[in-house]
Coordinates of C-alpha atoms in Angstrom, one line a residue:
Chain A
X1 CA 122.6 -135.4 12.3
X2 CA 123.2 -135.6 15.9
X3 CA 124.1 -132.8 18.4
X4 CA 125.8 -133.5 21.0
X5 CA 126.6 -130.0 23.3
X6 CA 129.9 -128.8 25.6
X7 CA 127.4 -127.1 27.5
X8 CA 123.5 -126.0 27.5
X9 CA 122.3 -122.5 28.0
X10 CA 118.5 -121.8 29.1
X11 CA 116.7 -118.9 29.0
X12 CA 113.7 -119.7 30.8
X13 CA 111.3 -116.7 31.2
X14 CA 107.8 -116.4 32.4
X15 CA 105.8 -118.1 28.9
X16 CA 109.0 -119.7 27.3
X17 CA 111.3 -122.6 27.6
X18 CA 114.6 -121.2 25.0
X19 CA 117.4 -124.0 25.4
X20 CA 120.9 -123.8 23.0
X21 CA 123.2 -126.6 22.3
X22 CA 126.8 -124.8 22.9
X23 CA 130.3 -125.3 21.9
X24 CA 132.6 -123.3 23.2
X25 CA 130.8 -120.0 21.9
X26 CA 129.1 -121.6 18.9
X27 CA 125.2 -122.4 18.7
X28 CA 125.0 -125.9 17.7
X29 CA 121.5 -125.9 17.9
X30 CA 118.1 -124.4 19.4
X31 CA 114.8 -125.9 20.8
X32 CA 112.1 -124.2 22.6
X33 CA 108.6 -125.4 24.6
X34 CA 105.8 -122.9 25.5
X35 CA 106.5 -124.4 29.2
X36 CA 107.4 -120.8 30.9
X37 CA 107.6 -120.6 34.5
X38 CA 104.0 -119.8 34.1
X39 CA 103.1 -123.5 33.2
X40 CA 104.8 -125.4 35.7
X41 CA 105.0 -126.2 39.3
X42 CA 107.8 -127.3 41.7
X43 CA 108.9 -130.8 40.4
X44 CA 108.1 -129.7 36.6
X45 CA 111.1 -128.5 36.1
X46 CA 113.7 -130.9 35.2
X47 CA 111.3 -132.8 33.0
X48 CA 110.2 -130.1 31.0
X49 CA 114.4 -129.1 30.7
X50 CA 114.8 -132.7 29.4
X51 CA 112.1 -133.0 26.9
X52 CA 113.7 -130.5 25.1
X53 CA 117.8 -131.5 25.6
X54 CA 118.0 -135.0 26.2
X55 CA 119.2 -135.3 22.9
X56 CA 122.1 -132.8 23.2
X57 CA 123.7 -134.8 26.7
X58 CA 126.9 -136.9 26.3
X59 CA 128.1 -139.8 28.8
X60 CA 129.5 -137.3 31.5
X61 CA 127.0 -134.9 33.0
X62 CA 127.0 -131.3 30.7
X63 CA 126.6 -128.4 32.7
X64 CA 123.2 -126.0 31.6
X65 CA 123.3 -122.4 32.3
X66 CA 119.8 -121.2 32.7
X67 CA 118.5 -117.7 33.2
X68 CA 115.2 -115.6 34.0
X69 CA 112.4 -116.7 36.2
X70 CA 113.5 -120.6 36.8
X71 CA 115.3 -118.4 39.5
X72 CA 112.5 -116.9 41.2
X73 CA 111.5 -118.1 44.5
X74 CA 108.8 -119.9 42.9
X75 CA 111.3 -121.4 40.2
X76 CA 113.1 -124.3 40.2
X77 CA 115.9 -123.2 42.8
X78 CA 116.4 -119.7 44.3
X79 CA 119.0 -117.5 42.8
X80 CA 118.6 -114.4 45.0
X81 CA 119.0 -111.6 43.9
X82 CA 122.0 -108.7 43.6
X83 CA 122.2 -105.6 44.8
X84 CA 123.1 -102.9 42.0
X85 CA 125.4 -101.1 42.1
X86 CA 127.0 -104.2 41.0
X87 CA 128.7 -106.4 38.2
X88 CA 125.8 -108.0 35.7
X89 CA 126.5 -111.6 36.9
X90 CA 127.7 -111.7 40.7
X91 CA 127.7 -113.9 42.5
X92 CA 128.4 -117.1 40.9
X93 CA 125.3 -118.8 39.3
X94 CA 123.4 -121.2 42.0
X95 CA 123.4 -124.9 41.6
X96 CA 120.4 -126.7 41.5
X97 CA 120.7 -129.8 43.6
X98 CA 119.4 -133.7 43.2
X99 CA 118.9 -133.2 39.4
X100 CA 119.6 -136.2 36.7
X101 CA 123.1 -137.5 37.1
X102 CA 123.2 -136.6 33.1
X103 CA 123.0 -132.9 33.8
X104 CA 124.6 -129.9 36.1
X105 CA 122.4 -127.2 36.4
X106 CA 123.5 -123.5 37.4
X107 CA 120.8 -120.7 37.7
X108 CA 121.5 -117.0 37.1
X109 CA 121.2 -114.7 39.5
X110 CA 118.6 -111.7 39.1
X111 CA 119.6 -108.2 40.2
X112 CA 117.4 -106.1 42.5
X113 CA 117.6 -102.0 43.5
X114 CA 116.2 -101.2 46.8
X115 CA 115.4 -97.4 45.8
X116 CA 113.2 -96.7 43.9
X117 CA 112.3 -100.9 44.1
X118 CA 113.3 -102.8 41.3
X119 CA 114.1 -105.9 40.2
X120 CA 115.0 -108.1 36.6
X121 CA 115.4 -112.1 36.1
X122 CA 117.0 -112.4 32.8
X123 CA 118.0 -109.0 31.4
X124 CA 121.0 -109.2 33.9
X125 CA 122.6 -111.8 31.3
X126 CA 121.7 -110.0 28.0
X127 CA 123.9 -106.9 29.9
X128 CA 126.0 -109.4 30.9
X129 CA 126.5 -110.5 27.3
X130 CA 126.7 -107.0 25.9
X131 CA 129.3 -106.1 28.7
X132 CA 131.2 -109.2 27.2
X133 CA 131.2 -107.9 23.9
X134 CA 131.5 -104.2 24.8
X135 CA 134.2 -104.0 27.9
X136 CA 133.8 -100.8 29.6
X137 CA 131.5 -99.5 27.4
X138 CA 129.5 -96.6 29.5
X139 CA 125.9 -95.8 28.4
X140 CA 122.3 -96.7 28.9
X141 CA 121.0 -100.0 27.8
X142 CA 117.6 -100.1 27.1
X143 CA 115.9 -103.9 26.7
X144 CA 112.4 -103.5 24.9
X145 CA 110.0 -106.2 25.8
X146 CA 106.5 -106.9 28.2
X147 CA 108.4 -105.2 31.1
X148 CA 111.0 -103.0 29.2
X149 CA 113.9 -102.3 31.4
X150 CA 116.5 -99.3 31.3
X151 CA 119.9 -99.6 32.8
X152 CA 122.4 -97.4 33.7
X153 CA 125.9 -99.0 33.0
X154 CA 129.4 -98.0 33.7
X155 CA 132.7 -98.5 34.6
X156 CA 131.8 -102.6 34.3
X157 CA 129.1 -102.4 36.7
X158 CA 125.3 -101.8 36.6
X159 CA 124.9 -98.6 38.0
X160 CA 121.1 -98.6 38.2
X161 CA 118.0 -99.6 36.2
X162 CA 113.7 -99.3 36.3
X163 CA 111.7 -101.1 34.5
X164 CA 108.2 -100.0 32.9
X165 CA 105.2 -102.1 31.7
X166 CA 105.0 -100.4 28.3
X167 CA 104.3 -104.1 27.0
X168 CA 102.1 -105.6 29.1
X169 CA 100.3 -102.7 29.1
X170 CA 100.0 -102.6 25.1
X171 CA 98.9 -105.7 25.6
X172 CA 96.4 -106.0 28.0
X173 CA 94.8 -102.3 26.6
X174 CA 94.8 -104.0 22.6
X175 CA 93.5 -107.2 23.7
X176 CA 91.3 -107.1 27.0
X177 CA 90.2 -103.1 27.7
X178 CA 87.3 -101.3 25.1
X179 CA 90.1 -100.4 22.7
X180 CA 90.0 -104.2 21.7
X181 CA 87.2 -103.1 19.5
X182 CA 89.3 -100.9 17.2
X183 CA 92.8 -101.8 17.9
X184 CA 93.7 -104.6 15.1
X185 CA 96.2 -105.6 13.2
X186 CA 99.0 -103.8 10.6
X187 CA 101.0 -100.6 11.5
X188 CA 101.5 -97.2 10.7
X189 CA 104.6 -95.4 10.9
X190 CA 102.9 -91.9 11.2
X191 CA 100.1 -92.6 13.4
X192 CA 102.6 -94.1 15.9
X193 CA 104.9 -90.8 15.8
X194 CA 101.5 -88.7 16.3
X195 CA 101.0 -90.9 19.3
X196 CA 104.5 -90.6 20.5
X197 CA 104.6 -87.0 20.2
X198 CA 101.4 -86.4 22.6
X199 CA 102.5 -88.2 25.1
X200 CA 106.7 -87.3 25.4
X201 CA 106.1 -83.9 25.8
X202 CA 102.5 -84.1 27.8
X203 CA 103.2 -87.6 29.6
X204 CA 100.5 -86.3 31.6
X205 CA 97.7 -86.8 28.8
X206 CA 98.1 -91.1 28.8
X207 CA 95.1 -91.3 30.9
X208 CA 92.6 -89.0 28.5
X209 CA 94.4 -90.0 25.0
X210 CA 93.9 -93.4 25.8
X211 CA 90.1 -93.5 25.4
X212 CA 90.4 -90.6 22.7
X213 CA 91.4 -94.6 20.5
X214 CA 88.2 -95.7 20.5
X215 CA 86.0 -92.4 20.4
X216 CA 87.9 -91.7 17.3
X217 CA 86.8 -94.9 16.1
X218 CA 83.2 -94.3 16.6
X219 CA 83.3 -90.9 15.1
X220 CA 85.6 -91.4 12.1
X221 CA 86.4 -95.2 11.7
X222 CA 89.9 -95.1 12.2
X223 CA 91.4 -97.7 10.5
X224 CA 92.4 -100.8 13.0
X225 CA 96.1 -100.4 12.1
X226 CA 96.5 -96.8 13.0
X227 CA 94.3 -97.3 16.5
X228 CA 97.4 -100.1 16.9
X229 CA 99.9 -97.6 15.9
X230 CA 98.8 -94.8 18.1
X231 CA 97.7 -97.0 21.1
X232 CA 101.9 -97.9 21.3
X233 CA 103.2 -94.3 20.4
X234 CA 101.3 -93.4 23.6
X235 CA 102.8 -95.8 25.8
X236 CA 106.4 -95.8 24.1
X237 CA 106.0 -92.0 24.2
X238 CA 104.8 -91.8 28.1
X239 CA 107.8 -94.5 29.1
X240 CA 110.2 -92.0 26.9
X241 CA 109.0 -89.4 29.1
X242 CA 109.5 -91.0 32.3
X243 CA 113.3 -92.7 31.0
X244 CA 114.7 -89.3 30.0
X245 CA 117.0 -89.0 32.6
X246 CA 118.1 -92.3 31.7
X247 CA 118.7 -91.8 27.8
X248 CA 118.9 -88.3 27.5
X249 CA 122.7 -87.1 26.6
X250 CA 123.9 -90.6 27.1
X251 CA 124.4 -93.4 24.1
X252 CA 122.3 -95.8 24.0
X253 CA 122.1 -99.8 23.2
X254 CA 118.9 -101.3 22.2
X255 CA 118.8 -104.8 23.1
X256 CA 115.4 -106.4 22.4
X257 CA 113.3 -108.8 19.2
X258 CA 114.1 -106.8 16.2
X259 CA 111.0 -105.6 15.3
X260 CA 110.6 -103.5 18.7
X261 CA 113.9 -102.8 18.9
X262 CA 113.8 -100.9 15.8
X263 CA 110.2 -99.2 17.1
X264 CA 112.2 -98.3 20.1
X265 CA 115.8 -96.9 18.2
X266 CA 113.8 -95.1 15.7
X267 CA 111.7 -93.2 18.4
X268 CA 114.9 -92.4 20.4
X269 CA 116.8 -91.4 17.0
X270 CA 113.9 -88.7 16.4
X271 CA 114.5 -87.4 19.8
X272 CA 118.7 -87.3 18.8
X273 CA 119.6 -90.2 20.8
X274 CA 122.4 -91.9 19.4
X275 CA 121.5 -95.5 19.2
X276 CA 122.7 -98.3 18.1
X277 CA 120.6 -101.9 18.0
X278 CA 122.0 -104.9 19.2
X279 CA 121.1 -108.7 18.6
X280 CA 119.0 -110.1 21.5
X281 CA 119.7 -113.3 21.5
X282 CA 123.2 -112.8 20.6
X283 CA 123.8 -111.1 23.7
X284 CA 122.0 -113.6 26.0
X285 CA 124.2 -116.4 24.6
X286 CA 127.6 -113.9 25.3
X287 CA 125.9 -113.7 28.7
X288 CA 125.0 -117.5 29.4
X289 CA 128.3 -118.1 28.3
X290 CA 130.3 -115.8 30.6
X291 CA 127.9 -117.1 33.5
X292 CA 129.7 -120.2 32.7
X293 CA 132.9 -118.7 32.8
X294 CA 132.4 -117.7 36.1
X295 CA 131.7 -121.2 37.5
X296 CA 135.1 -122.2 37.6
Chain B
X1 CA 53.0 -106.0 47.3
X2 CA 52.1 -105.7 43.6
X3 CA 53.4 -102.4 42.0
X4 CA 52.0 -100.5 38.9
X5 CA 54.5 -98.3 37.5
X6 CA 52.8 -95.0 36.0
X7 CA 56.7 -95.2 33.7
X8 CA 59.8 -97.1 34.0
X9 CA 62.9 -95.7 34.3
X10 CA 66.3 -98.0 32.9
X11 CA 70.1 -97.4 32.7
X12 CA 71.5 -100.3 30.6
X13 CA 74.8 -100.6 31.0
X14 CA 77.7 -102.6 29.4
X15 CA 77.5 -104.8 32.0
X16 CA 74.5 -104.1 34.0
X17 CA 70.6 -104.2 33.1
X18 CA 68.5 -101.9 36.2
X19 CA 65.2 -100.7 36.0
X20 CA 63.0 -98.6 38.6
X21 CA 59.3 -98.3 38.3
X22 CA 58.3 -94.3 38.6
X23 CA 54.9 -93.2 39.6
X24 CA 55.9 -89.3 38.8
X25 CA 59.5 -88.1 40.3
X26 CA 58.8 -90.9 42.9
X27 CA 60.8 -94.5 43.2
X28 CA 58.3 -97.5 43.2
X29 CA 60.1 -100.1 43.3
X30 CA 63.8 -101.3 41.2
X31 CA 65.0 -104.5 40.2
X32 CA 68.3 -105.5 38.0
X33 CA 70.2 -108.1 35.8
X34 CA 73.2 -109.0 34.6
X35 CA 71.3 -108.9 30.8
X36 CA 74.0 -106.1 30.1
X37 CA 74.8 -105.1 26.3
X38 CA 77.9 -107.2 26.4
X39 CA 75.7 -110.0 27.1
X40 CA 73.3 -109.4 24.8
X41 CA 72.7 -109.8 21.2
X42 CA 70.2 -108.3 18.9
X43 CA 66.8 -109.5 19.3
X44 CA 67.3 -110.0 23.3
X45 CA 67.1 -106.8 24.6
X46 CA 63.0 -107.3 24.7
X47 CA 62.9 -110.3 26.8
X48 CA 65.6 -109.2 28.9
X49 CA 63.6 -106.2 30.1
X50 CA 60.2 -107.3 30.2
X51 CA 61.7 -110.3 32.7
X52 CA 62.3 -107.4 34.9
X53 CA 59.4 -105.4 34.2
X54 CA 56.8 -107.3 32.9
X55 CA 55.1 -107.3 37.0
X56 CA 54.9 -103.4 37.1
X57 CA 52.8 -103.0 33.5
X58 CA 48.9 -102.0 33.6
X59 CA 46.7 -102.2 30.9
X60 CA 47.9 -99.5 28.4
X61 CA 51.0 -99.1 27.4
X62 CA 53.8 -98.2 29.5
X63 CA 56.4 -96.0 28.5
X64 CA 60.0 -97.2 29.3
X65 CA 62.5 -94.7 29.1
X66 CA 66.5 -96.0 29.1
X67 CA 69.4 -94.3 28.9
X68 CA 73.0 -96.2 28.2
X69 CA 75.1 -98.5 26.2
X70 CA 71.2 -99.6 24.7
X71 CA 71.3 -96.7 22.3
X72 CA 74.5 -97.6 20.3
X73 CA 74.1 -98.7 17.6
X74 CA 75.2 -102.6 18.3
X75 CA 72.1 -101.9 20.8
X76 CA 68.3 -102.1 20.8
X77 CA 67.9 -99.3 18.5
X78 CA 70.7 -96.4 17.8
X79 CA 69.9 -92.9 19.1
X80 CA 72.6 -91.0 17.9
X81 CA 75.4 -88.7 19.4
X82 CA 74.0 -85.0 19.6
X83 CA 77.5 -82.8 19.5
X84 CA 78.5 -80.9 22.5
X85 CA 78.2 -77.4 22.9
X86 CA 74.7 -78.7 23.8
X87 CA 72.0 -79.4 26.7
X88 CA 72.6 -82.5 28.2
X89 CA 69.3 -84.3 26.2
X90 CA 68.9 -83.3 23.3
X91 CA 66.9 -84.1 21.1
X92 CA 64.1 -86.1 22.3
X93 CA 65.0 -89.7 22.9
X94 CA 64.7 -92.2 20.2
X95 CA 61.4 -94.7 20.2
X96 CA 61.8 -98.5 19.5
X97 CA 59.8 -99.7 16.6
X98 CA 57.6 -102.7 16.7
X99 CA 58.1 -103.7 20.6
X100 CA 55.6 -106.0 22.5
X101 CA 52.4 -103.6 22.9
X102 CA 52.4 -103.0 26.6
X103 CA 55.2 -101.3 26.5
X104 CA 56.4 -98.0 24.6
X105 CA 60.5 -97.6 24.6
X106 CA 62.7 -94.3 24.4
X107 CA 66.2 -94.2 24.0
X108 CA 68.2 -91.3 25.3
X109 CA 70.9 -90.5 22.7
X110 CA 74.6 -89.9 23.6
X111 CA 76.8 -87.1 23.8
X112 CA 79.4 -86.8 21.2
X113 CA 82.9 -84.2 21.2
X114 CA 84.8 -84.0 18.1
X115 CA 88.0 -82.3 18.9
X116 CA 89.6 -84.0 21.1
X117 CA 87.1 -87.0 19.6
X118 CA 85.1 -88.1 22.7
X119 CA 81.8 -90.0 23.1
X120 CA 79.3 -90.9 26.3
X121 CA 76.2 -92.8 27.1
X122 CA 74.6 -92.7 30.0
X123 CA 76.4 -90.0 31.8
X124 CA 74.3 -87.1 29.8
X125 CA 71.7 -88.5 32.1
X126 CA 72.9 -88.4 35.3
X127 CA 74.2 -84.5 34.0
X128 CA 70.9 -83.4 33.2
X129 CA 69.8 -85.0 36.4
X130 CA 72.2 -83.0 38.5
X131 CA 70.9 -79.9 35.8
X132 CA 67.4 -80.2 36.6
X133 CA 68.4 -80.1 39.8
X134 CA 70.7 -77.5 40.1
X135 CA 69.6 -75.3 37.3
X136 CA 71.8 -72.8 35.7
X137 CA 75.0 -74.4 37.9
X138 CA 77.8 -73.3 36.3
X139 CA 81.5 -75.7 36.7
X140 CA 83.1 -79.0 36.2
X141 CA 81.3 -82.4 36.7
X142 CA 83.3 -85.9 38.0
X143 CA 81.4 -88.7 37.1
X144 CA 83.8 -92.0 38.1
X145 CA 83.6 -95.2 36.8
X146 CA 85.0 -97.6 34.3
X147 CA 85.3 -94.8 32.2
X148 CA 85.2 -91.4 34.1
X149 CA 84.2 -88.7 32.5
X150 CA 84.9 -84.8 33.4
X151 CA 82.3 -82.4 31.7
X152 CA 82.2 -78.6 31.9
X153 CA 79.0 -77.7 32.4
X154 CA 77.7 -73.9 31.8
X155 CA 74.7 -72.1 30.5
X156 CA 72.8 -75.7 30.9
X157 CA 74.9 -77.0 28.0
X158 CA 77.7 -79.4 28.0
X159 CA 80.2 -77.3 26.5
X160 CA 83.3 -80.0 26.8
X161 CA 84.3 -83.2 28.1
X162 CA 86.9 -86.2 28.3
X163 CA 86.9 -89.4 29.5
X164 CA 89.5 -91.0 31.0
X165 CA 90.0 -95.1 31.4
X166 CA 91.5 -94.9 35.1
X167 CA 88.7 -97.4 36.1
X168 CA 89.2 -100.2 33.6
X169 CA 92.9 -99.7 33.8
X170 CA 92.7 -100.3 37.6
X171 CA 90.8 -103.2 36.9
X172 CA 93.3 -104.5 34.1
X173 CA 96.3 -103.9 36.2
X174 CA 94.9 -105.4 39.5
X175 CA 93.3 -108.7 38.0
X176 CA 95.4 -109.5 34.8
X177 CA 98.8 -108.0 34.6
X178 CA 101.8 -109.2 37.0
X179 CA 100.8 -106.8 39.8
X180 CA 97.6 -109.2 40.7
X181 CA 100.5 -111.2 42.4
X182 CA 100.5 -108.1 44.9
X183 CA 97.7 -106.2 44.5
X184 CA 94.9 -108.3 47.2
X185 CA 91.8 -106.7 49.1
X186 CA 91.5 -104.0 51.9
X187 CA 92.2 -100.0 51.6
X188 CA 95.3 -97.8 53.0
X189 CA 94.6 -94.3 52.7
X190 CA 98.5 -93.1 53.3
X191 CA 99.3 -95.2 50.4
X192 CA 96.9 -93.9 48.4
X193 CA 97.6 -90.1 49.0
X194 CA 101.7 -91.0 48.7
X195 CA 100.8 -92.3 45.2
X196 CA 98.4 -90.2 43.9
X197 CA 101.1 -87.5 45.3
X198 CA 104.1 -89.6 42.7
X199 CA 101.8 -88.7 39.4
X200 CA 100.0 -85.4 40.4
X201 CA 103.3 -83.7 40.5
X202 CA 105.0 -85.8 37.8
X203 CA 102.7 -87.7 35.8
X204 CA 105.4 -89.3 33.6
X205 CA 106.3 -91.6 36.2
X206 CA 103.3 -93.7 36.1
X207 CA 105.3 -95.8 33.5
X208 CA 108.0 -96.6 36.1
X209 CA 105.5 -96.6 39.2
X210 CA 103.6 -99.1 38.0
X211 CA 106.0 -102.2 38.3
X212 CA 107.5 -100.7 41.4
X213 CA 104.4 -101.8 42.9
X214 CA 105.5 -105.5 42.1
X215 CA 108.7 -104.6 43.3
X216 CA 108.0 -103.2 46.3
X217 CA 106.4 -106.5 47.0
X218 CA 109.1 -108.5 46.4
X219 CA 111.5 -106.8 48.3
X220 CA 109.6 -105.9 50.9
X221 CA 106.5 -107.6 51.2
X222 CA 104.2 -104.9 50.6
X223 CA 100.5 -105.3 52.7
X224 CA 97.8 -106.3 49.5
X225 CA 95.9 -103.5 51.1
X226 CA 98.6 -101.2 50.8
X227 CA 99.8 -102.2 46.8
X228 CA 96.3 -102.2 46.0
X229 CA 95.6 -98.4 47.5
X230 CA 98.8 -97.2 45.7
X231 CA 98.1 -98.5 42.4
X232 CA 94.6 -96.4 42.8
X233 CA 96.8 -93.5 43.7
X234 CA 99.0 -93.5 41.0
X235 CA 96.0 -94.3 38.5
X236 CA 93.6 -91.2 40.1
X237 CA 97.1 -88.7 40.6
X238 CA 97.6 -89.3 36.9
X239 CA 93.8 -88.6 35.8
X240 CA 93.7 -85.5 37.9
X241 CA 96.7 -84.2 36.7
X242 CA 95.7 -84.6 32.6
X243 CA 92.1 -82.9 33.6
X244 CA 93.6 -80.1 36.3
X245 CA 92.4 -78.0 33.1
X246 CA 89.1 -78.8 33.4
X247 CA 88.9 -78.3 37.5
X248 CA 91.4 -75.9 38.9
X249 CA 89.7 -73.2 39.9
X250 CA 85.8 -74.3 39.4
X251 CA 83.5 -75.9 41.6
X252 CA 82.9 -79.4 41.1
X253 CA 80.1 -82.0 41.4
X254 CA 81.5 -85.9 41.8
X255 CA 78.4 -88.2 40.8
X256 CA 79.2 -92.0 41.1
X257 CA 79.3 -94.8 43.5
X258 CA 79.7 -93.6 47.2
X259 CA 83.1 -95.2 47.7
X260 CA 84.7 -94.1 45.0
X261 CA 83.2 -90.5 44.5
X262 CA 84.6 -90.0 48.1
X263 CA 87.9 -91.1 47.0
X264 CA 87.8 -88.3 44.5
X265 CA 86.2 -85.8 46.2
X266 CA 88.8 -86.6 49.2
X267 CA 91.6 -85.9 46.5
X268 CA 90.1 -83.2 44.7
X269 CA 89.5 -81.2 48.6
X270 CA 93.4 -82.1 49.1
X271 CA 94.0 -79.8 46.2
X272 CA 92.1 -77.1 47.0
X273 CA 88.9 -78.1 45.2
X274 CA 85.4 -77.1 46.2
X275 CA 83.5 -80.5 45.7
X276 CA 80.3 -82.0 46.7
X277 CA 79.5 -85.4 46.3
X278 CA 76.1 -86.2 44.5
X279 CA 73.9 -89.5 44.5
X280 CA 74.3 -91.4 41.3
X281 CA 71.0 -93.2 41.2
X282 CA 68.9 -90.0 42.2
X283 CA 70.8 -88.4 39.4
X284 CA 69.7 -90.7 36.9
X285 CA 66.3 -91.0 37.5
X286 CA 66.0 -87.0 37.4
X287 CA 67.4 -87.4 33.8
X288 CA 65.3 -90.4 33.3
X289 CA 62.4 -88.5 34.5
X290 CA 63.5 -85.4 32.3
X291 CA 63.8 -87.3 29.5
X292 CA 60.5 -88.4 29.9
X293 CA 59.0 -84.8 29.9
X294 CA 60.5 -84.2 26.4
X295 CA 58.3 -87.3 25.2
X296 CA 55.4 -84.4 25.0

């Protein structure tokens, strides 16, 4: 059966291509590449955008919403960004010029704080899409992922956010450092609380805990799954240490993949946060689609 | 020139294969390889040191004495972890069984901690060294690296130590993650001192410091020179504020590479320490030779 959209929305991050066939505020379809930001240079763009919608276009041209890195400076066009405090999406989402007469192509704009320095390319829409969902909803949203991001929203606006590379990290310790040799698959619930707890109330114990991984492996053969377990209680335990004035007293909206999401709420429930978990891509869809909104 | 070495000394590293011919406490000549254990696999270690060695050996056999990652037990042969509270060697180091009959191989064995689980390899060397040296010194040794270790050192025993992985995470962080985008060549002291500053006093923010760094760049176009220092900062300020227990207060030895044992020392005399740097190399080869006189 044939698809054929109102309107495309793109969320094009660093090492994935996510593209939805819309109507109205129904998915019609999905399609996805691995050809992230990451993979492409200037002129890759539109084809790798094609490749995955051509099917999807009509006889007019259909207008794609895109989000995330296709807006850095080294993207596709330049959406600069925002300065919080500030609504999610503002200004208008920037048009990408000269593309196929078939297609209309709008980039969202990231949002940046000047102190402390920080900036996000993508979570601005998921906030955007919660806001949509959630009008004047006053909290702290907190978006799980390989630069985890916590914002501080009220009154409608973005108030102020900082992001921590809990993920990357994880990542780059389980895969590349010495822990690779005892960090495996699997989890366990109660090695990751153990974790946790070290580091949330002594964040300043990371740096020794972290080798502690692999010289318990050597001593006692800790099983991989509990070196995995422990290895993100430390990290998600140290960036729970350094959020607190974020969370702490406030509510709080999870907005991430499920699994970590859940990680995330659970750890934040055990310090009497009061969470709630909220669909990711839900919420970037709500937020592509009042991007388009704003267009006019 | 030819030399004849009287013993060898080695320190086999993870990544690094160096080897000094001795005629008593006195340096003959050294050479080196990249034939570390990680490139190794059982069966090479032989061939990869005599093609260092095999021009310094006389008629009888030689005795080769190596300390490092060569005595575990994915090495030449295992000399296994002695537990601390103990002297820096001991027991005598393990022989090689069935090597080429010119030379005669001992392994120094580790040192092992088991609460907090901790191992090293290498560095009991370069203590005992710095022991034989300095006998009956009493305080805390630095010994920076990849993985630095901190030991308390009393009564010529190791009584404790920890390592910490602030050298492999700089590594990680500067080469692999999103902040080799900012993070280029060069030093800036300022920048170091204003981020070791960030995570002495509050070590929890290392989680959010981290991608400020990338920030920072972004926004402001942060000198490499500058992003690179702070990241150091932030990783060192961190490390000396999970192991203030083991130095406030004592004196303290830094044995390592000149540049970075002056960047600790500097750091450690900014908060009050009493620190002298030490020679690495010299430090080994007194363990080496030390080592050596427990052969009998």
């Amino acid at each position: 059966m044939s698809v054929q959209a109102q309107w495309i929305g793109v969320d094009w991050g660093t090492s994935k291509l996510r593209a939805f066939a819309m109507e109205g505020d129904t998915l019609l379809a999905t399609a996805q590449s691995d050809k992230g930001m990451a993979r492409l240079v200037a002129g890759g763009f539109e084809a790798a955008l094609l490749e995955l919608v051509e099917g999807w276009l009509g006889d007019g041209p259909t207008d794609v919403i895109a989000c995330g890195m296709v807006g850095a400076r080294q993207g596709w066009v330049e959406a600069p960004y925002t300065a919080v405090p500030a609504p999610a999406l503002a200004p208008k989402p920037v048009m990408v010029p000269n593309t196929d007469a078939r297609i209309r192509v709008h980039v969202v704009p990231g949002l940046k704080q000047t102190k402390p320095a920080d900036v996000m390319r993508g979570e601005e829409t998921q906030i955007a899409g919660f806001l949509s969902r959630n009008p004047s909803w006053d909290g702290v949203l907190c978006l799980p992922g390989t630069h985890t991001k916590w914002a501080h929203v009220s009154a409608d606006e973005v108030v102020s956010f900082r992001t921590f590379m809990t993920g990357e990290l994880f990542s780059l310790l389980s895969k590349q450092s010495v822990l690779q040799h005892s960090v495996g698959e699997g989890w366990d619930d109660e090695a990751f609380a153990a974790g946790m707890d070290v580091t949330l109330s002594r964040p300043e114990n990371l740096a020794s805990e972290l080798f502690g991984i692999r010289a318990s492996d050597l001593l006692n053969a800790t099983p991989s799954a509990v070196a995995r377990s422990r290895l993100s209680g430390l990290l998600v335990g140290a960036e729970l240490a350094a959020s607190r004035p974020y969370w702490l007293g406030q509510q709080i909206a999870v907005i991430g993949e499920q699994r970590l999401s859940d990680v995330y709420a659970e750890a934040l429930k055990a310090q009497g946060g009061w969470v709630t978990v909220v669909d990711c891509q839900d919420m970037t869809l709500a937020g592509l689609s009042a991007a388009r909104n704003l267009l006019g």
